[in-house]
Amino acid sequence: GTDLAYVIYTSGSTGTPKGVMIDHRGALNTVLDVNQRFSVGPSDRLFGVSAFNFDLSVYDIFGTVAAGACLVYPNPESSLDPTHWLDLMVRERVTIWSSVPALMSLLVEAAERHRVTLPELRLVMLSGDRIPLDLPDAIRRVAPQATLISMGGATEASIWSIIYPIGEVDPHWSTIPHGYPMVNQTWHVLDRNGRPCPTWVPGELFIGGIGLAQGYWNDPAKTDARFFMDAGAGERIYRTGDSGRYLPGACIEWMGRIDFQVKLQGHRIELGEIEAALAEHPSVAQAVVALHQKPHPRLVGHVIPNGVDPVDPRELESYLQRKLPAYMVPTSWREHVQLPLTHNGKVDRKALSEMALDDAAAAATRRDPVA
C-alpha cells in the first residue's frame, strides 16, 4: 500500500527538477476511481499520447492494464503528427483520449481539416492546463458521442484529484470549472493565514487525501515546504501554488498559478487575472500574457483569434481598460496560430517571455504560423 511505486520528476515553475515519490495506494486509488467512474473495460482502446516522463502516462499504462483495455501508441517517428494520430485512432477504433488541452486541439484541427469524425471516441479527459472555452464544442463536432471531462490535480497527488464533467459551456465563464474532489481525495481553499475561504473569495488551493506523495526524493527541505499537517482539516495537505475559489455548491474554480505573478513598475500583477479577462472577449480563442524585459519591461498579450479575422489590439486594450487597472493592460500584442508548447504539451510561458519582439512588430499584431 504505502510502499514506493514510482519517482517521477517535475520541474514545476522554478525549473529545478524534483523527484515526486508516489506510493502504490495513491496511484491505485486514482486509477480505480477513473476506471470505475467511466466503466473502462476490455472493449476500450486508449490512445497513449503522453510521454513516459509525464504523469498522465501512469494512467495510460496502468489504467488500461487494470481494466483489461487496449493501449494504442503512435509510431515513434510520427509521435507528434496529429494526422498520424487521426489515422491510427480511426483504424484502431480508439474509445478513450487523455491529454493536455493543446494536444487535443491539434487532433481536432486535423480532424476538421481532413473532414474526419471519430464516432467511436466515447471519453475525452483533459488536464494539465487551462481548457480553451471553445474547445469542448470543437471536440463535439468531430466526436459527437464523447463525454468530456476536465481533470486536475498535481504530480504530487497521484495524477489527478479533482474532476468536472463538461456540459454546456457558459460563454460568460472565464474558465472551465476545476470541479469536485475525486474519491478519497480532498481540496481546500485557504487564505494566507491558513483559514478556509468563503464562497467566491479567492485563496490558495491545497490537496489532501490518500493520493498525496510521500514527498520529494532526497529533499526534506522542499518536502516540508510543500507538505504539512493542517490543524483545521486534521490531515496532511499539499500546497499547490494555484489560486482558486469556491463557487456555489462547493465547486472549485481554478484561477491560475500564484507564481504567475510578476512585478512591473512597482505593481504586483497576477497574469492569470488578465488572461481570464481576455478569455471573455468574443474574438479571442486563447490568450497568454507574459512579461517581456527587452527592450524594456512591458506586458505582452499573446493571443489566438477566435475565427479567421485578426484581432484588433486597440479593441482588446479598450476592452481591458474597462475591466482592469491601467497598469494591468498589455501595451504590446502578438497574434499566433499556435502557442509554443513544452514537451508535455503545456503552454511554454518561458519561451513566450523570451521571445524577441521589436516594437514595430509588437505594436501591430502579427500572425505567426508557430511561435
Short mmCIF file of C-alpha atoms in Angstrom, two decimals:
data_model
loop_
_atom_site.label_atom_id
_atom_site.label_comp_id
_atom_site.label_asym_id
_atom_site.label_seq_id
_atom_site.Cartn_x
_atom_site.Cartn_y
_atom_site.Cartn_z
CA GLY A 1 0.00 0.00 0.00
CA THR A 2 2.39 2.68 1.21
CA ASP A 3 5.48 1.18 -0.47
CA LEU A 4 7.03 3.43 -3.10
CA ALA A 5 5.52 2.82 -6.56
CA TYR A 6 7.48 5.31 -8.66
CA VAL A 7 9.51 8.51 -8.64
CA ILE A 8 8.63 10.96 -11.41
CA TYR A 9 10.41 14.25 -11.95
CA THR A 10 8.62 17.56 -12.32
CA SER A 11 10.31 20.87 -12.97
CA GLY A 12 7.47 22.95 -11.56
CA SER A 13 7.60 26.70 -12.01
CA THR A 14 11.19 27.09 -10.82
CA GLY A 15 12.74 24.86 -13.49
CA THR A 16 14.55 22.80 -10.83
CA PRO A 17 13.61 19.10 -11.21
CA LYS A 18 12.02 17.49 -8.16
CA GLY A 19 11.58 13.74 -7.78
CA VAL A 20 8.00 13.13 -6.62
CA MET A 21 7.60 9.90 -4.61
CA ILE A 22 4.21 8.25 -5.18
CA ASP A 23 3.16 5.11 -3.30
CA HIS A 24 1.08 2.20 -4.62
CA ARG A 25 -2.02 3.15 -2.63
CA GLY A 26 -2.22 6.69 -4.03
CA ALA A 27 -1.69 5.73 -7.66
CA LEU A 28 -4.08 2.77 -7.45
CA ASN A 29 -6.79 4.94 -5.88
CA THR A 30 -6.75 7.32 -8.85
CA VAL A 31 -6.59 4.54 -11.46
CA LEU A 32 -9.51 2.61 -9.94
CA ASP A 33 -11.58 5.77 -9.46
CA VAL A 34 -11.31 6.66 -13.17
CA ASN A 35 -11.94 3.10 -14.35
CA GLN A 36 -14.99 2.63 -12.16
CA ARG A 37 -16.37 6.13 -12.75
CA PHE A 38 -16.26 5.73 -16.55
CA SER A 39 -16.76 1.96 -16.79
CA VAL A 40 -13.43 1.43 -18.53
CA GLY A 41 -13.19 -2.22 -19.60
CA PRO A 42 -11.81 -4.76 -22.09
CA SER A 43 -13.72 -3.24 -25.01
CA ASP A 44 -11.95 0.12 -24.60
CA ARG A 45 -8.93 1.35 -26.52
CA LEU A 46 -6.97 4.27 -25.08
CA PHE A 47 -4.65 6.42 -27.16
CA GLY A 48 -1.28 6.91 -25.42
CA VAL A 49 -0.14 10.37 -26.41
CA SER A 50 1.65 11.42 -23.18
CA ALA A 51 5.40 11.00 -22.76
CA PHE A 52 6.59 8.48 -20.16
CA ASN A 53 8.18 11.24 -18.06
CA PHE A 54 4.77 12.94 -17.73
CA ASP A 55 2.46 11.51 -15.08
CA LEU A 56 -0.57 11.24 -17.38
CA SER A 57 1.25 8.22 -18.83
CA VAL A 58 0.88 6.45 -15.47
CA TYR A 59 -2.86 6.16 -16.09
CA ASP A 60 -2.32 5.30 -19.77
CA ILE A 61 -0.26 2.26 -18.80
CA PHE A 62 -1.74 1.04 -15.53
CA GLY A 63 -5.30 2.20 -16.14
CA THR A 64 -5.54 0.09 -19.27
CA VAL A 65 -3.82 -2.88 -17.61
CA ALA A 66 -6.18 -2.72 -14.61
CA ALA A 67 -9.23 -2.60 -16.91
CA GLY A 68 -8.01 -5.20 -19.40
CA ALA A 69 -8.25 -2.49 -22.06
CA CYS A 70 -6.01 -1.94 -25.09
CA LEU A 71 -3.37 0.81 -25.20
CA VAL A 72 -2.62 2.25 -28.65
CA TYR A 73 0.62 4.18 -29.19
CA PRO A 74 1.60 6.32 -32.20
CA ASN A 75 4.67 5.34 -34.20
CA PRO A 76 7.77 6.89 -32.56
CA GLU A 77 8.80 8.68 -35.77
CA SER A 78 5.32 10.24 -36.05
CA SER A 79 4.55 10.72 -32.36
CA LEU A 80 3.91 14.46 -32.77
CA ASP A 81 1.96 14.26 -36.03
CA PRO A 82 -1.80 14.88 -35.48
CA THR A 83 -2.65 13.43 -38.90
CA HIS A 84 -0.95 10.17 -37.87
CA TRP A 85 -2.87 10.22 -34.59
CA LEU A 86 -6.11 10.64 -36.52
CA ASP A 87 -5.38 7.80 -38.95
CA LEU A 88 -4.42 5.47 -36.11
CA MET A 89 -7.44 6.37 -34.00
CA VAL A 90 -9.81 5.65 -36.87
CA ARG A 91 -8.08 2.39 -37.78
CA GLU A 92 -7.82 1.11 -34.19
CA ARG A 93 -11.27 2.43 -33.20
CA VAL A 94 -9.93 4.32 -30.18
CA THR A 95 -12.56 4.96 -27.50
CA ILE A 96 -10.65 6.99 -24.86
CA TRP A 97 -8.36 10.01 -25.14
CA SER A 98 -6.43 11.63 -22.27
CA SER A 99 -4.08 14.60 -22.74
CA VAL A 100 -3.38 18.24 -22.06
CA PRO A 101 -5.80 20.54 -23.95
CA ALA A 102 -3.23 21.70 -26.53
CA LEU A 103 -2.73 18.19 -27.92
CA MET A 104 -6.47 17.64 -28.18
CA SER A 105 -6.73 20.95 -30.05
CA LEU A 106 -4.20 19.66 -32.59
CA LEU A 107 -6.23 16.47 -33.07
CA VAL A 108 -9.46 18.43 -33.57
CA GLU A 109 -7.80 20.74 -36.10
CA ALA A 110 -6.51 17.72 -38.05
CA ALA A 111 -9.94 16.07 -37.98
CA GLU A 112 -11.65 19.21 -39.25
CA ARG A 113 -9.00 19.76 -41.92
CA HIS A 114 -9.37 16.20 -43.23
CA ARG A 115 -13.13 16.13 -42.61
CA VAL A 116 -12.86 13.03 -40.44
CA THR A 117 -15.09 12.23 -37.48
CA LEU A 118 -14.42 9.92 -34.54
CA PRO A 119 -17.74 8.21 -33.74
CA GLU A 120 -16.03 5.53 -31.60
CA LEU A 121 -14.46 8.07 -29.22
CA ARG A 122 -16.62 7.94 -26.08
CA LEU A 123 -14.47 9.62 -23.41
CA VAL A 124 -12.13 12.64 -23.59
CA MET A 125 -10.20 13.57 -20.44
CA LEU A 126 -8.44 16.95 -20.50
CA SER A 127 -5.99 18.03 -17.80
CA GLY A 128 -2.74 19.78 -17.03
CA ASP A 129 -3.53 23.26 -18.36
CA ARG A 130 -6.34 25.76 -18.89
CA ILE A 131 -9.02 24.43 -21.30
CA PRO A 132 -9.95 26.98 -24.00
CA LEU A 133 -13.66 27.73 -23.75
CA ASP A 134 -14.27 26.93 -27.42
CA LEU A 135 -12.53 23.53 -27.29
CA PRO A 136 -15.43 21.44 -25.90
CA ASP A 137 -17.76 22.40 -28.75
CA ALA A 138 -14.98 21.80 -31.28
CA ILE A 139 -14.42 18.31 -29.84
CA ARG A 140 -18.12 17.51 -30.05
CA ARG A 141 -18.16 18.41 -33.74
CA VAL A 142 -15.62 15.68 -34.52
CA ALA A 143 -16.52 13.24 -31.71
CA PRO A 144 -20.28 13.64 -31.14
CA GLN A 145 -20.53 10.61 -28.81
CA ALA A 146 -17.73 11.71 -26.46
CA THR A 147 -18.23 12.55 -22.80
CA LEU A 148 -15.89 15.46 -22.00
CA ILE A 149 -14.18 15.62 -18.62
CA SER A 150 -11.96 18.28 -17.09
CA MET A 151 -9.47 16.78 -14.65
CA GLY A 152 -6.88 18.43 -12.46
CA GLY A 153 -4.55 18.00 -9.56
CA ALA A 154 -0.80 17.76 -9.27
CA THR A 155 2.01 15.28 -9.89
CA GLU A 156 2.38 15.40 -6.10
CA ALA A 157 -1.14 13.98 -5.68
CA SER A 158 -1.18 10.87 -7.89
CA ILE A 159 -2.04 12.10 -11.40
CA TRP A 160 -5.50 13.64 -10.81
CA SER A 161 -7.53 14.55 -7.77
CA ILE A 162 -10.33 16.85 -8.99
CA ILE A 163 -12.89 16.35 -11.74
CA TYR A 164 -15.60 18.24 -13.62
CA PRO A 165 -17.96 16.86 -16.31
CA ILE A 166 -18.06 19.46 -19.11
CA GLY A 167 -21.61 20.05 -20.24
CA GLU A 168 -22.72 23.22 -21.96
CA VAL A 169 -20.07 25.90 -21.65
CA ASP A 170 -21.38 29.22 -20.34
CA PRO A 171 -19.95 31.95 -22.61
CA HIS A 172 -19.60 34.20 -19.54
CA TRP A 173 -17.21 31.81 -17.81
CA SER A 174 -13.59 32.90 -17.62
CA THR A 175 -12.51 29.26 -17.45
CA ILE A 176 -13.94 25.72 -17.22
CA PRO A 177 -14.61 24.99 -13.51
CA HIS A 178 -11.98 22.84 -11.80
CA GLY A 179 -14.70 20.74 -10.20
CA TYR A 180 -15.05 18.43 -7.22
CA PRO A 181 -12.61 16.16 -5.33
CA MET A 182 -12.22 12.60 -6.60
CA VAL A 183 -12.68 9.51 -4.43
CA ASN A 184 -10.65 9.52 -1.17
CA GLN A 185 -9.17 12.94 -2.02
CA THR A 186 -9.90 16.39 -0.59
CA TRP A 187 -9.46 20.00 -1.69
CA HIS A 188 -9.21 23.16 0.42
CA VAL A 189 -9.29 26.87 -0.41
CA LEU A 190 -7.29 28.65 2.29
CA ASP A 191 -6.34 32.28 2.90
CA ARG A 192 -2.79 33.40 3.66
CA ASN A 193 -3.38 32.62 7.35
CA GLY A 194 -4.44 29.05 6.58
CA ARG A 195 -8.14 29.64 7.23
CA PRO A 196 -10.90 28.33 4.91
CA CYS A 197 -12.14 30.89 2.39
CA PRO A 198 -15.89 31.52 1.99
CA THR A 199 -17.64 31.02 -1.35
CA TRP A 200 -16.44 33.45 -4.07
CA VAL A 201 -13.37 34.55 -2.06
CA PRO A 202 -10.07 33.60 -3.77
CA GLY A 203 -7.39 31.75 -1.85
CA GLU A 204 -4.67 29.17 -2.37
CA LEU A 205 -5.62 25.62 -3.33
CA PHE A 206 -4.45 22.68 -1.21
CA ILE A 207 -4.93 18.95 -1.81
CA GLY A 208 -5.39 16.25 0.83
CA GLY A 209 -6.27 12.57 0.90
CA ILE A 210 -4.51 9.28 0.20
CA GLY A 211 -3.18 10.39 -3.17
CA LEU A 212 -0.53 12.65 -1.65
CA ALA A 213 3.09 11.89 -2.45
CA GLN A 214 5.45 10.76 0.28
CA GLY A 215 7.50 13.85 -0.57
CA TYR A 216 10.42 14.81 -2.78
CA TRP A 217 13.25 12.33 -3.31
CA ASN A 218 16.26 13.22 -1.11
CA ASP A 219 14.93 16.71 -0.43
CA PRO A 220 13.38 17.04 3.04
CA ALA A 221 13.52 20.86 2.94
CA LYS A 222 11.33 21.09 -0.19
CA THR A 223 9.07 18.34 1.17
CA ASP A 224 8.48 20.27 4.41
CA ALA A 225 7.80 23.47 2.46
CA ARG A 226 5.00 21.94 0.39
CA PHE A 227 3.56 19.10 2.53
CA PHE A 228 2.37 19.69 6.08
CA MET A 229 -0.32 18.85 8.62
CA ASP A 230 -3.30 21.18 8.58
CA ALA A 231 -4.75 21.54 12.05
CA GLY A 232 -8.12 22.75 10.77
CA ALA A 233 -8.63 19.89 8.34
CA GLY A 234 -6.88 17.36 10.56
CA GLU A 235 -4.94 15.89 7.66
CA ARG A 236 -1.72 16.21 5.72
CA ILE A 237 -2.11 18.59 2.77
CA TYR A 238 -0.09 19.75 -0.23
CA ARG A 239 0.35 23.39 -1.22
CA THR A 240 -0.37 23.50 -4.96
CA GLY A 241 0.79 27.04 -5.71
CA ASP A 242 -2.52 27.60 -7.52
CA SER A 243 -5.14 30.18 -6.69
CA GLY A 244 -8.85 29.43 -6.79
CA ARG A 245 -12.18 29.85 -5.06
CA TYR A 246 -15.37 28.02 -4.17
CA LEU A 247 -18.37 28.57 -6.41
CA PRO A 248 -21.87 27.98 -5.02
CA GLY A 249 -22.39 24.26 -4.45
CA ALA A 250 -18.74 23.71 -3.38
CA CYS A 251 -17.45 23.52 -6.96
CA ILE A 252 -13.90 24.88 -7.18
CA GLU A 253 -12.79 27.37 -9.82
CA TRP A 254 -9.11 27.39 -10.78
CA MET A 255 -7.77 30.94 -11.15
CA GLY A 256 -4.19 30.37 -12.26
CA ARG A 257 -0.75 29.92 -10.79
CA ILE A 258 0.23 32.11 -7.86
CA ASP A 259 3.78 32.14 -9.24
CA PHE A 260 2.48 33.70 -12.48
CA GLN A 261 2.64 36.93 -10.50
CA VAL A 262 5.08 39.50 -11.88
CA LYS A 263 6.23 42.91 -10.72
CA LEU A 264 6.09 45.85 -13.13
CA GLN A 265 6.79 49.46 -12.16
CA GLY A 266 6.21 48.61 -8.51
CA HIS A 267 2.88 46.87 -9.12
CA ARG A 268 2.44 43.17 -8.36
CA ILE A 269 0.37 41.72 -11.21
CA GLU A 270 -1.44 38.38 -11.44
CA LEU A 271 -1.10 37.38 -15.10
CA GLY A 272 -3.93 34.87 -14.77
CA GLU A 273 -6.34 37.68 -13.93
CA ILE A 274 -5.52 39.46 -17.21
CA GLU A 275 -5.78 36.18 -19.16
CA ALA A 276 -9.18 35.42 -17.61
CA ALA A 277 -10.47 38.86 -18.67
CA LEU A 278 -9.12 38.40 -22.20
CA ALA A 279 -10.72 34.95 -22.47
CA GLU A 280 -14.13 36.60 -22.13
CA HIS A 281 -13.61 38.66 -25.30
CA PRO A 282 -15.55 37.13 -28.21
CA SER A 283 -12.69 37.49 -30.72
CA VAL A 284 -10.14 35.68 -28.51
CA ALA A 285 -9.89 31.89 -28.54
CA GLN A 286 -6.87 31.70 -26.23
CA ALA A 287 -4.69 34.28 -24.51
CA VAL A 288 -1.47 34.18 -22.52
CA VAL A 289 0.11 37.30 -21.05
CA ALA A 290 3.87 37.44 -20.49
CA LEU A 291 6.26 40.00 -19.02
CA HIS A 292 8.92 40.85 -21.61
CA GLN A 293 12.07 42.54 -20.34
CA LYS A 294 13.59 43.62 -23.66
CA PRO A 295 13.98 46.23 -24.98
CA HIS A 296 12.13 47.47 -21.86
CA PRO A 297 9.84 45.81 -19.29
CA ARG A 298 6.25 45.58 -20.52
CA LEU A 299 3.27 43.26 -20.64
CA VAL A 300 2.71 41.50 -23.96
CA GLY A 301 -0.59 39.83 -24.84
CA HIS A 302 -0.14 36.66 -26.93
CA VAL A 303 -3.47 35.76 -28.49
CA ILE A 304 -5.04 33.19 -30.79
CA PRO A 305 -8.05 34.69 -32.61
CA ASN A 306 -11.46 33.07 -32.46
CA GLY A 307 -12.02 32.98 -36.21
CA VAL A 308 -10.27 33.92 -39.42
CA ASP A 309 -10.11 37.67 -38.82
CA PRO A 310 -7.13 39.17 -36.99
CA VAL A 311 -7.78 40.63 -33.55
CA ASP A 312 -7.61 44.40 -33.12
CA PRO A 313 -5.09 45.30 -30.37
CA ARG A 314 -6.75 48.68 -29.78
CA GLU A 315 -10.09 46.96 -29.23
CA LEU A 316 -8.53 44.50 -26.76
CA GLU A 317 -6.82 47.31 -24.86
CA SER A 318 -10.04 49.32 -24.69
CA TYR A 319 -11.89 46.21 -23.51
CA LEU A 320 -9.37 45.52 -20.74
CA GLN A 321 -9.29 49.15 -19.63
CA ARG A 322 -12.96 48.82 -18.71
CA LYS A 323 -12.21 45.77 -16.56
CA LEU A 324 -8.71 46.22 -15.11
CA PRO A 325 -6.40 48.92 -13.74
CA ALA A 326 -4.30 50.64 -16.42
CA TYR A 327 -1.04 49.01 -15.24
CA MET A 328 -2.53 45.55 -15.98
CA VAL A 329 -3.34 46.27 -19.64
CA PRO A 330 -0.72 44.90 -22.10
CA THR A 331 0.91 47.56 -24.24
CA SER A 332 2.12 45.18 -26.95
CA TRP A 333 0.40 42.31 -28.71
CA ARG A 334 1.33 39.33 -30.80
CA GLU A 335 -1.09 37.11 -32.66
CA HIS A 336 -0.40 33.39 -33.08
CA VAL A 337 -1.90 30.47 -34.92
CA GLN A 338 -0.44 28.22 -32.21
CA LEU A 339 1.30 28.99 -28.92
CA PRO A 340 4.67 27.37 -28.17
CA LEU A 341 4.38 24.22 -26.06
CA THR A 342 6.65 22.38 -23.64
CA HIS A 343 7.46 18.71 -24.28
CA ASN A 344 4.45 17.88 -22.06
CA GLY A 345 2.11 19.89 -24.27
CA LYS A 346 1.61 22.80 -21.86
CA VAL A 347 1.94 26.43 -22.94
CA ASP A 348 5.64 27.34 -22.77
CA ARG A 349 5.46 30.61 -20.85
CA LYS A 350 9.23 30.86 -20.58
CA ALA A 351 9.54 30.76 -24.38
CA LEU A 352 6.90 33.47 -24.70
CA SER A 353 8.68 35.70 -22.18
CA GLU A 354 11.98 35.30 -24.01
CA MET A 355 10.52 35.74 -27.49
CA ALA A 356 12.18 38.56 -29.40
CA LEU A 357 9.71 41.35 -30.06
CA ASP A 358 10.64 44.52 -31.85
CA ASP A 359 8.34 47.42 -31.04
CA ALA A 360 7.04 47.87 -34.57
CA ALA A 361 6.03 44.23 -34.91
CA ALA A 362 4.58 44.10 -31.42
CA ALA A 363 2.55 47.28 -31.73
CA ALA A 364 0.70 45.90 -34.75
CA THR A 365 -0.46 42.36 -34.18
CA ARG A 366 1.34 39.80 -36.24
CA ARG A 367 0.23 36.33 -37.25
CA ASP A 368 2.88 33.64 -36.84
CA PRO A 369 2.40 30.03 -38.09
CA VAL A 370 4.17 28.68 -34.99
CA ALA A 371 5.66 30.85 -32.33
#
